[in-house]
Amino acid sequence: MDTTVAAERAPYAAWRAELAALLSLGLPMAATQLVQFSVMTVDVLMIGRLGPEPLAASSLGVVIFFAAWLVGFGPAMAVSPLVSQALGANENDHDDVRISVRMALWGIAALTPVMFIGFALAEPITLALGQPENLARLAGPYVLALGPGWAFAMGVIVLRNFLAAIGETRAPLYIVIGTTLLNAFLNWLLIYGNWGFPRLELVGAGIASSIVNVSGFAALVLYVRWDKRAKAFHLFREFLVPHWARLREIIRLGWPIAVTIAFEGMLFNACVFVMGRIGVNEVAAYQVALNVASIAFMAPLGLSMAGSVRVGLAAGAGDRARIRRAAALTIVLSIAAIMCVAIPTMLAPEFVAGLYLDRDKPENAAVIALVSKFLIIAAAFMLFDATQVASAQALRGLKDVRWPMVITGIAYWVIGFPIAAWLGLGADVGAVGVWWGLLSGLFAAAAMLSTRLYLLTR
């Protein structure tokens, strides 16, 4: 009888164990993502106090910087499935892990000079995309100030993915908290010119962000050389020795990841330019609403990154039942996390808008009204956003990167953006229609990616 009861309880015990492992890994990663994103949130809040025009210009500058960020994101994120599957197959395979991390950093270093060319051309690129001259004139220097931190921001992602794969997630959280506080302080000094510093406004925000990225990378390097478990991998041993086969594998995995993220990220950023053709207030309101949606996205993103590690470890061990459990729990937890923001946002959009813009300034009234309308739709699409990111990350843990790239391309650029552009510019719906287009694209991505995951893991 006891044997029968134990056999019946075994599946539930396996689910509980996976849930505990996923939460242990995912909660610190979710908190890290949320705190790290708050660097950009702090920028938006502090730049917003300068007025709608600097806020709109900063959103255009972020679009240019984000395009460069995507290029490096692929090699950086390729580290996660490579390291987790290697450790799933053999937890003592330090050499394989070290090679993956080293070659990812090599790839980022090789891309850095190319990125700076793009940063230098930020202003003419913005003008070529049909944006107002006054906004382009402010956005160009802002992007140049952000540029020096690009490589270090990518390095932070590489080292964080390595630490997540070995179960070290708390130290990155503490480091990100420290750099976020540093960013707020530097913004206060450089944006507004406090304590005798020059008032640099947007450029000051960019310089502060670059300093923070350099500081975060330096802190993580020191940590992986100090922590007992991380130190055993000797990540920087023979750093200048190439491993061309692994670099090719990182590129093979990395470019579809980068393109997949680009399809999603550039959908949101391309809509900035659609808003720019409608009006400055619409751009400023879009930036605020997008920031709220992005904050909500951080918790499911962190949980799904943990899910990718858990799926990768199970795949490396050849345990298909564990793969299914990890994937299913990742989706459920991601949806639950994003609802904690979506529901309050839908219930009190005007209150949320007032956190970003001073209600006492008459010039902000129109922007606040638009933000309130945008947030209701943004809250609605958060369910699909959580589902698609959890499914995509689980597929990434399986090293399935080509089909997700195709799926997101269709969802966002065959479905989402055409609807957003048509409703925003070609119909009477106006700026609100852009958000309906975003919702359509996220719904399509969630449906197709979750179906792909189900077919691979059933």
Coordinates of C-alpha atoms in Angstrom, one line a residue:
M1 CA 0.0 0.0 0.0
D2 CA 2.8 2.4 1.0
T3 CA 4.6 1.7 -2.3
T4 CA 1.4 2.4 -4.3
V5 CA 0.8 5.8 -2.4
A6 CA 4.5 6.8 -3.0
A7 CA 4.1 5.9 -6.7
E8 CA 1.0 8.1 -7.0
R9 CA 2.6 11.0 -5.2
A10 CA 5.9 10.8 -7.2
P11 CA 4.6 13.0 -10.2
Y12 CA 3.4 15.7 -7.8
A13 CA 6.7 15.6 -6.0
A14 CA 8.5 16.1 -9.3
W15 CA 6.4 19.1 -10.1
R16 CA 6.9 20.6 -6.6
A17 CA 10.7 20.1 -6.9
E18 CA 10.7 21.8 -10.3
L19 CA 8.6 24.7 -9.0
A20 CA 11.0 25.2 -6.1
A21 CA 14.0 25.1 -8.3
L22 CA 12.5 27.5 -10.8
L23 CA 11.4 29.9 -8.1
S24 CA 14.8 29.7 -6.4
L25 CA 16.5 30.6 -9.7
G26 CA 13.8 32.8 -11.2
L27 CA 12.8 35.2 -8.4
P28 CA 16.3 36.7 -8.0
M29 CA 16.5 36.9 -11.8
A30 CA 13.1 38.6 -12.1
A31 CA 14.1 41.1 -9.4
T32 CA 17.4 41.7 -11.2
Q33 CA 15.6 42.4 -14.5
L34 CA 13.2 44.7 -12.8
V35 CA 15.9 46.6 -11.0
Q36 CA 18.1 46.8 -14.0
F37 CA 15.3 48.1 -16.2
S38 CA 14.7 50.7 -13.5
V39 CA 17.9 52.4 -14.8
M40 CA 15.9 53.3 -17.9
T41 CA 12.8 54.1 -15.8
V42 CA 14.8 56.5 -13.7
D43 CA 16.1 58.2 -16.9
V44 CA 12.5 58.5 -18.2
L45 CA 11.2 59.9 -14.9
M46 CA 14.1 62.4 -14.5
I47 CA 14.1 63.4 -18.2
G48 CA 10.4 63.8 -18.1
R49 CA 10.8 66.7 -15.6
L50 CA 12.6 68.6 -18.4
G51 CA 9.5 68.6 -20.5
P52 CA 7.7 66.7 -23.4
E53 CA 10.4 67.6 -26.0
P54 CA 13.4 66.2 -24.2
L55 CA 11.3 63.1 -23.3
A56 CA 10.3 62.6 -26.9
A57 CA 13.9 63.1 -28.1
S58 CA 15.2 60.6 -25.5
S59 CA 12.7 58.0 -26.8
L60 CA 14.1 58.4 -30.4
G61 CA 17.6 58.1 -29.1
V62 CA 16.8 54.9 -27.2
V63 CA 15.5 53.4 -30.5
I64 CA 18.9 53.9 -32.1
F65 CA 20.7 52.6 -29.1
F66 CA 18.4 49.7 -28.9
A67 CA 19.1 48.6 -32.4
A68 CA 22.8 48.4 -31.5
W69 CA 21.9 46.7 -28.3
L70 CA 20.1 43.9 -30.3
V71 CA 23.2 43.2 -32.4
G72 CA 25.2 42.3 -29.3
F73 CA 22.3 40.6 -27.5
G74 CA 22.5 37.5 -29.7
P75 CA 26.0 36.4 -28.8
A76 CA 25.4 37.4 -25.2
M77 CA 22.2 35.3 -24.9
A78 CA 23.7 32.3 -26.8
V79 CA 25.8 31.7 -23.6
S80 CA 22.7 30.5 -21.7
P81 CA 21.7 27.4 -23.7
L82 CA 25.4 26.5 -24.4
V83 CA 26.4 26.6 -20.7
S84 CA 23.2 25.1 -19.3
Q85 CA 23.2 22.1 -21.7
A86 CA 26.9 21.5 -21.1
L87 CA 26.4 21.5 -17.3
G88 CA 23.3 19.4 -17.7
A89 CA 25.3 16.7 -19.5
N90 CA 28.3 17.0 -17.2
E91 CA 28.3 19.5 -14.2
N92 CA 32.1 19.4 -14.0
D93 CA 32.8 20.4 -17.6
H94 CA 34.4 23.7 -16.7
D95 CA 36.5 23.9 -19.9
D96 CA 33.4 23.9 -22.2
V97 CA 31.7 26.6 -20.2
R98 CA 34.8 28.8 -20.1
I99 CA 35.2 28.5 -23.9
S100 CA 31.5 29.6 -24.4
V101 CA 31.9 32.6 -22.2
R102 CA 35.2 33.7 -23.6
M103 CA 34.0 33.5 -27.2
A104 CA 30.9 35.4 -26.5
L105 CA 33.0 38.2 -25.1
W106 CA 35.2 38.0 -28.2
G107 CA 32.2 38.5 -30.4
I108 CA 31.1 41.6 -28.5
A109 CA 34.6 43.1 -28.7
A110 CA 34.7 42.5 -32.4
L111 CA 31.3 44.3 -32.9
T112 CA 32.1 47.4 -30.8
P113 CA 33.8 49.5 -33.5
V114 CA 30.9 48.9 -35.9
M115 CA 28.5 50.0 -33.2
F116 CA 30.2 53.3 -32.8
I117 CA 29.8 54.2 -36.4
G118 CA 26.0 53.8 -35.9
F119 CA 26.1 56.0 -32.8
A120 CA 28.0 58.7 -34.6
L121 CA 25.2 58.7 -37.3
A122 CA 22.3 58.8 -34.8
E123 CA 21.2 62.3 -35.8
P124 CA 21.1 61.8 -39.6
I125 CA 19.4 58.5 -39.1
T126 CA 16.7 60.1 -37.0
L127 CA 16.2 62.8 -39.6
A128 CA 16.1 60.2 -42.4
L129 CA 13.3 58.5 -40.6
G130 CA 11.2 61.6 -40.9
Q131 CA 11.4 62.8 -37.4
P132 CA 11.3 66.5 -36.4
E133 CA 14.6 68.4 -36.6
N134 CA 14.5 69.7 -33.1
L135 CA 14.1 66.1 -31.7
A136 CA 16.9 64.7 -33.9
R137 CA 19.2 67.5 -32.8
L138 CA 18.7 66.4 -29.1
A139 CA 18.7 62.7 -29.8
G140 CA 22.1 62.6 -31.6
P141 CA 24.3 63.7 -28.7
Y142 CA 22.3 61.6 -26.3
V143 CA 23.1 58.4 -28.3
L144 CA 26.8 59.3 -28.5
A145 CA 26.8 59.6 -24.7
L146 CA 25.2 56.2 -24.3
G147 CA 27.6 54.6 -26.8
P148 CA 30.7 54.0 -24.5
G149 CA 28.6 51.8 -22.2
W150 CA 27.4 49.5 -25.0
A151 CA 30.1 46.8 -24.9
F152 CA 30.0 46.7 -21.1
A153 CA 26.2 46.3 -21.0
M154 CA 26.6 43.3 -23.3
G155 CA 29.4 41.9 -21.1
V156 CA 27.0 42.2 -18.1
I157 CA 24.5 40.0 -19.9
V158 CA 27.2 37.4 -20.7
L159 CA 28.4 37.1 -17.1
R160 CA 24.9 37.1 -15.7
N161 CA 23.9 34.2 -18.0
F162 CA 26.9 32.3 -16.9
L163 CA 26.1 32.9 -13.2
A164 CA 22.5 31.9 -13.7
A165 CA 23.5 28.6 -15.3
I166 CA 25.6 27.7 -12.2
G167 CA 22.8 28.9 -9.9
E168 CA 24.4 32.1 -8.7
T169 CA 21.7 34.7 -9.0
R170 CA 21.8 36.8 -5.9
A171 CA 25.1 38.6 -6.5
P172 CA 23.9 40.0 -9.8
L173 CA 20.8 41.3 -8.1
Y174 CA 22.9 43.1 -5.4
I175 CA 25.2 44.6 -8.0
V176 CA 22.3 45.8 -10.1
I177 CA 20.7 47.5 -7.1
G178 CA 24.0 49.3 -6.4
T179 CA 24.4 50.5 -10.0
T180 CA 20.8 51.6 -10.2
L181 CA 21.3 53.8 -7.1
L182 CA 24.5 55.1 -8.8
N183 CA 22.6 55.9 -11.9
A184 CA 20.0 58.0 -10.1
F185 CA 22.7 59.9 -8.3
L186 CA 24.7 60.6 -11.4
N187 CA 21.5 61.6 -13.2
W188 CA 20.8 64.1 -10.4
L189 CA 24.3 65.5 -10.8
L190 CA 24.5 65.6 -14.6
I191 CA 21.0 66.2 -15.9
Y192 CA 20.2 69.1 -13.6
G193 CA 23.7 70.4 -12.8
N194 CA 23.6 69.9 -9.0
W195 CA 26.7 70.3 -6.7
G196 CA 28.5 72.5 -9.2
F197 CA 28.3 70.0 -12.1
P198 CA 27.3 71.3 -15.6
R199 CA 23.7 71.0 -16.5
L200 CA 23.9 68.5 -19.4
E201 CA 20.3 67.4 -19.5
L202 CA 19.9 64.5 -22.1
V203 CA 23.7 64.2 -22.6
G204 CA 24.1 63.9 -18.8
A205 CA 21.6 61.1 -18.7
G206 CA 23.6 59.3 -21.4
I207 CA 26.9 59.8 -19.6
A208 CA 25.4 58.5 -16.4
S209 CA 24.2 55.3 -18.1
S210 CA 27.6 54.6 -19.6
I211 CA 29.3 55.0 -16.3
V212 CA 26.8 52.6 -14.7
N213 CA 27.3 50.0 -17.4
V214 CA 31.1 50.1 -17.0
S215 CA 30.7 49.8 -13.2
G216 CA 28.3 46.9 -13.4
F217 CA 30.6 44.9 -15.7
A218 CA 33.6 45.6 -13.5
A219 CA 31.7 44.4 -10.4
L220 CA 30.7 41.2 -12.1
V221 CA 34.3 40.5 -13.2
L222 CA 35.5 40.9 -9.7
Y223 CA 32.7 38.7 -8.4
V224 CA 33.4 35.7 -10.8
R225 CA 37.1 35.9 -9.8
W226 CA 36.2 35.9 -6.1
D227 CA 33.1 33.6 -5.7
K228 CA 34.2 30.0 -4.8
R229 CA 31.9 28.3 -7.3
A230 CA 32.4 30.8 -10.2
K231 CA 36.2 30.9 -9.6
A232 CA 36.5 27.2 -10.3
F233 CA 35.7 27.9 -14.0
H234 CA 38.7 30.2 -14.5
L235 CA 36.7 32.2 -17.0
F236 CA 39.5 34.5 -18.0
R237 CA 42.2 31.9 -18.3
E238 CA 43.8 31.9 -21.8
F239 CA 41.4 34.7 -22.7
L240 CA 43.3 35.7 -25.8
V241 CA 43.3 32.1 -27.2
P242 CA 40.6 31.7 -29.9
H243 CA 38.2 28.8 -30.3
W244 CA 36.9 29.3 -33.7
A245 CA 34.4 26.4 -33.7
R246 CA 32.7 27.7 -30.6
L247 CA 32.7 31.2 -31.9
R248 CA 30.9 29.9 -35.0
E249 CA 28.4 28.1 -32.8
I250 CA 27.7 31.3 -30.8
I251 CA 27.1 33.1 -34.1
R252 CA 24.9 30.3 -35.3
L253 CA 22.8 30.4 -32.2
G254 CA 23.2 34.1 -31.6
W255 CA 22.0 35.7 -34.8
P256 CA 18.6 34.1 -34.8
I257 CA 18.2 35.1 -31.2
A258 CA 19.2 38.7 -32.0
V259 CA 16.8 38.8 -35.0
T260 CA 14.0 37.3 -32.9
I261 CA 14.5 40.0 -30.2
A262 CA 14.9 42.6 -32.9
F263 CA 11.5 41.7 -34.5
E264 CA 9.8 42.3 -31.2
G265 CA 11.9 45.2 -29.9
M266 CA 12.0 47.1 -33.1
L267 CA 8.2 46.7 -33.5
F268 CA 7.8 48.8 -30.3
N269 CA 10.5 51.2 -31.3
A270 CA 9.3 51.5 -34.9
C271 CA 6.0 52.6 -33.5
V272 CA 7.8 55.5 -31.9
F273 CA 8.4 56.8 -35.4
V274 CA 4.7 56.2 -36.3
M275 CA 3.8 58.3 -33.3
G276 CA 6.4 60.9 -34.4
R277 CA 4.4 61.5 -37.6
I278 CA 1.3 62.1 -35.5
G279 CA 2.7 64.5 -33.0
V280 CA 5.2 65.3 -30.2
N281 CA 2.7 64.7 -27.4
E282 CA 1.9 61.3 -28.9
V283 CA 5.6 60.4 -28.8
A284 CA 6.0 61.5 -25.2
A285 CA 2.8 59.6 -24.2
Y286 CA 3.9 56.5 -26.0
Q287 CA 7.3 56.5 -24.3
V288 CA 5.6 56.7 -20.9
A289 CA 3.1 53.9 -21.6
L290 CA 5.8 51.7 -23.2
N291 CA 7.9 52.2 -20.1
V292 CA 5.1 50.9 -17.9
A293 CA 4.5 47.9 -20.2
S294 CA 8.3 47.2 -20.1
I295 CA 8.3 47.3 -16.3
A296 CA 5.6 44.8 -16.2
F297 CA 7.6 42.7 -18.7
M298 CA 10.7 42.5 -16.5
A299 CA 9.4 39.9 -14.0
P300 CA 8.2 37.4 -16.6
L301 CA 11.4 38.0 -18.6
G302 CA 13.5 37.1 -15.5
L303 CA 11.4 34.1 -14.7
S304 CA 11.5 32.9 -18.3
M305 CA 15.3 33.3 -18.5
A306 CA 15.4 31.0 -15.4
G307 CA 13.0 28.7 -17.3
S308 CA 15.4 28.6 -20.2
V309 CA 18.2 27.5 -17.9
R310 CA 16.0 24.8 -16.3
V311 CA 14.9 23.6 -19.8
G312 CA 18.6 23.6 -21.0
L313 CA 19.8 21.6 -18.0
A314 CA 17.0 19.0 -18.5
A315 CA 17.8 18.9 -22.2
G316 CA 21.5 18.3 -21.5
A317 CA 20.5 15.5 -19.2
G318 CA 18.1 14.0 -21.8
D319 CA 15.1 14.2 -19.4
R320 CA 12.1 15.0 -21.5
A321 CA 9.7 14.9 -18.6
R322 CA 11.7 17.6 -16.8
I323 CA 11.7 19.7 -20.0
R324 CA 7.9 19.6 -20.1
R325 CA 7.6 20.5 -16.4
A326 CA 10.1 23.4 -16.6
A327 CA 8.4 24.8 -19.7
A328 CA 4.8 24.6 -18.4
L329 CA 5.7 26.1 -15.0
T330 CA 7.7 28.9 -16.7
I331 CA 4.6 30.0 -18.7
V332 CA 2.2 29.8 -15.7
L333 CA 4.6 31.8 -13.4
S334 CA 5.3 34.4 -16.1
I335 CA 1.6 35.1 -16.6
A336 CA 1.0 35.3 -12.9
A337 CA 3.8 37.8 -12.5
I338 CA 2.7 40.1 -15.2
M339 CA -0.8 40.2 -14.0
C340 CA 0.4 41.8 -10.8
V341 CA 1.1 44.9 -12.8
A342 CA -1.5 44.6 -15.6
I343 CA -4.5 44.6 -13.2
P344 CA -3.6 47.8 -11.2
T345 CA -2.6 49.5 -14.5
M346 CA -6.0 48.8 -16.0
L347 CA -7.8 49.9 -12.9
A348 CA -6.0 53.2 -12.4
P349 CA -4.3 54.4 -15.6
E350 CA -4.5 58.1 -14.8
F351 CA -2.7 57.6 -11.5
V352 CA 0.1 55.7 -13.2
A353 CA 0.4 58.5 -15.8
G354 CA 0.7 61.1 -13.1
L355 CA 3.8 59.3 -11.7
Y356 CA 5.7 60.3 -14.9
L357 CA 4.5 63.7 -15.6
D358 CA 3.8 66.7 -13.4
R359 CA 0.0 67.2 -13.3
D360 CA 0.4 70.8 -12.2
K361 CA 2.0 71.8 -15.6
P362 CA -0.7 72.7 -18.1
E363 CA 1.5 71.5 -21.0
N364 CA 1.4 68.0 -19.7
A365 CA -2.4 67.6 -19.6
A366 CA -2.7 66.4 -23.2
V367 CA 0.1 63.9 -22.7
I368 CA -1.4 62.5 -19.5
A369 CA -4.8 62.0 -21.2
L370 CA -3.1 60.1 -24.0
V371 CA -1.0 57.9 -21.6
S372 CA -4.2 56.9 -19.8
K373 CA -5.8 55.7 -23.0
F374 CA -2.7 53.8 -24.1
L375 CA -2.2 52.1 -20.7
I376 CA -5.6 50.4 -20.8
I377 CA -4.7 48.6 -24.1
A378 CA -1.1 47.9 -22.8
A379 CA -2.6 46.2 -19.7
A380 CA -4.7 44.0 -22.0
F381 CA -1.8 42.8 -24.1
M382 CA 0.4 41.9 -21.1
L383 CA -1.1 38.4 -20.9
F384 CA 0.1 37.7 -24.4
D385 CA 3.5 39.3 -23.8
A386 CA 4.2 37.0 -20.8
T387 CA 3.1 33.9 -22.8
Q388 CA 5.2 34.7 -25.8
V389 CA 8.4 35.5 -23.8
A390 CA 8.1 32.3 -21.7
S391 CA 7.5 30.1 -24.7
A392 CA 10.4 31.8 -26.6
Q393 CA 12.8 31.3 -23.7
A394 CA 11.9 27.7 -23.2
L395 CA 12.5 27.1 -26.9
R396 CA 15.8 28.8 -26.6
G397 CA 16.8 26.4 -23.8
L398 CA 16.2 23.6 -26.3
K399 CA 18.5 25.5 -28.8
D400 CA 15.4 25.9 -31.0
V401 CA 16.1 29.4 -32.4
R402 CA 15.3 29.4 -36.2
W403 CA 11.6 28.7 -36.1
P404 CA 10.9 31.2 -33.3
M405 CA 12.7 33.8 -35.4
V406 CA 10.4 33.0 -38.4
I407 CA 7.3 33.0 -36.1
T408 CA 8.1 36.4 -34.5
G409 CA 8.9 37.9 -37.9
I410 CA 5.4 36.9 -39.1
A411 CA 3.6 37.9 -35.9
Y412 CA 5.2 41.3 -35.5
W413 CA 5.9 42.5 -39.0
V414 CA 3.3 40.7 -41.2
I415 CA 0.5 41.2 -38.6
G416 CA 1.4 43.6 -35.8
F417 CA 3.2 46.5 -37.5
P418 CA 1.0 46.8 -40.6
I419 CA -2.1 47.0 -38.4
A420 CA -0.4 49.6 -36.1
A421 CA 0.7 51.7 -39.0
W422 CA -2.7 51.5 -40.8
L423 CA -4.7 52.3 -37.7
G424 CA -2.3 55.0 -36.6
L425 CA -1.8 56.8 -39.9
G426 CA -4.3 55.6 -42.5
A427 CA -7.5 55.3 -40.4
D428 CA -9.4 57.6 -38.1
V429 CA -8.3 55.7 -35.0
G430 CA -5.1 57.7 -34.5
A431 CA -2.5 57.1 -31.9
V432 CA -4.7 54.6 -30.0
G433 CA -4.7 52.4 -33.1
V434 CA -1.0 51.9 -32.8
W435 CA -1.5 50.1 -29.6
W436 CA -4.2 47.9 -31.1
G437 CA -1.6 46.9 -33.7
L438 CA 0.8 46.0 -30.9
L439 CA -1.8 43.9 -29.2
S440 CA -2.5 42.0 -32.4
G441 CA 1.2 41.2 -32.9
L442 CA 1.7 39.9 -29.4
F443 CA -1.4 37.7 -29.6
A444 CA -0.2 36.1 -32.8
A445 CA 3.3 35.6 -31.3
A446 CA 1.9 34.0 -28.1
A447 CA -0.3 31.6 -30.0
M448 CA 2.3 30.4 -32.5
L449 CA 5.3 30.2 -30.1
S450 CA 3.3 28.3 -27.4
T451 CA 2.0 25.9 -30.2
R452 CA 5.6 25.3 -31.3
L453 CA 6.7 24.6 -27.7
Y454 CA 3.8 22.2 -27.2
L455 CA 4.7 20.3 -30.4
L456 CA 8.3 19.9 -29.4
T457 CA 7.7 18.8 -25.8
R458 CA 4.5 16.7 -26.0

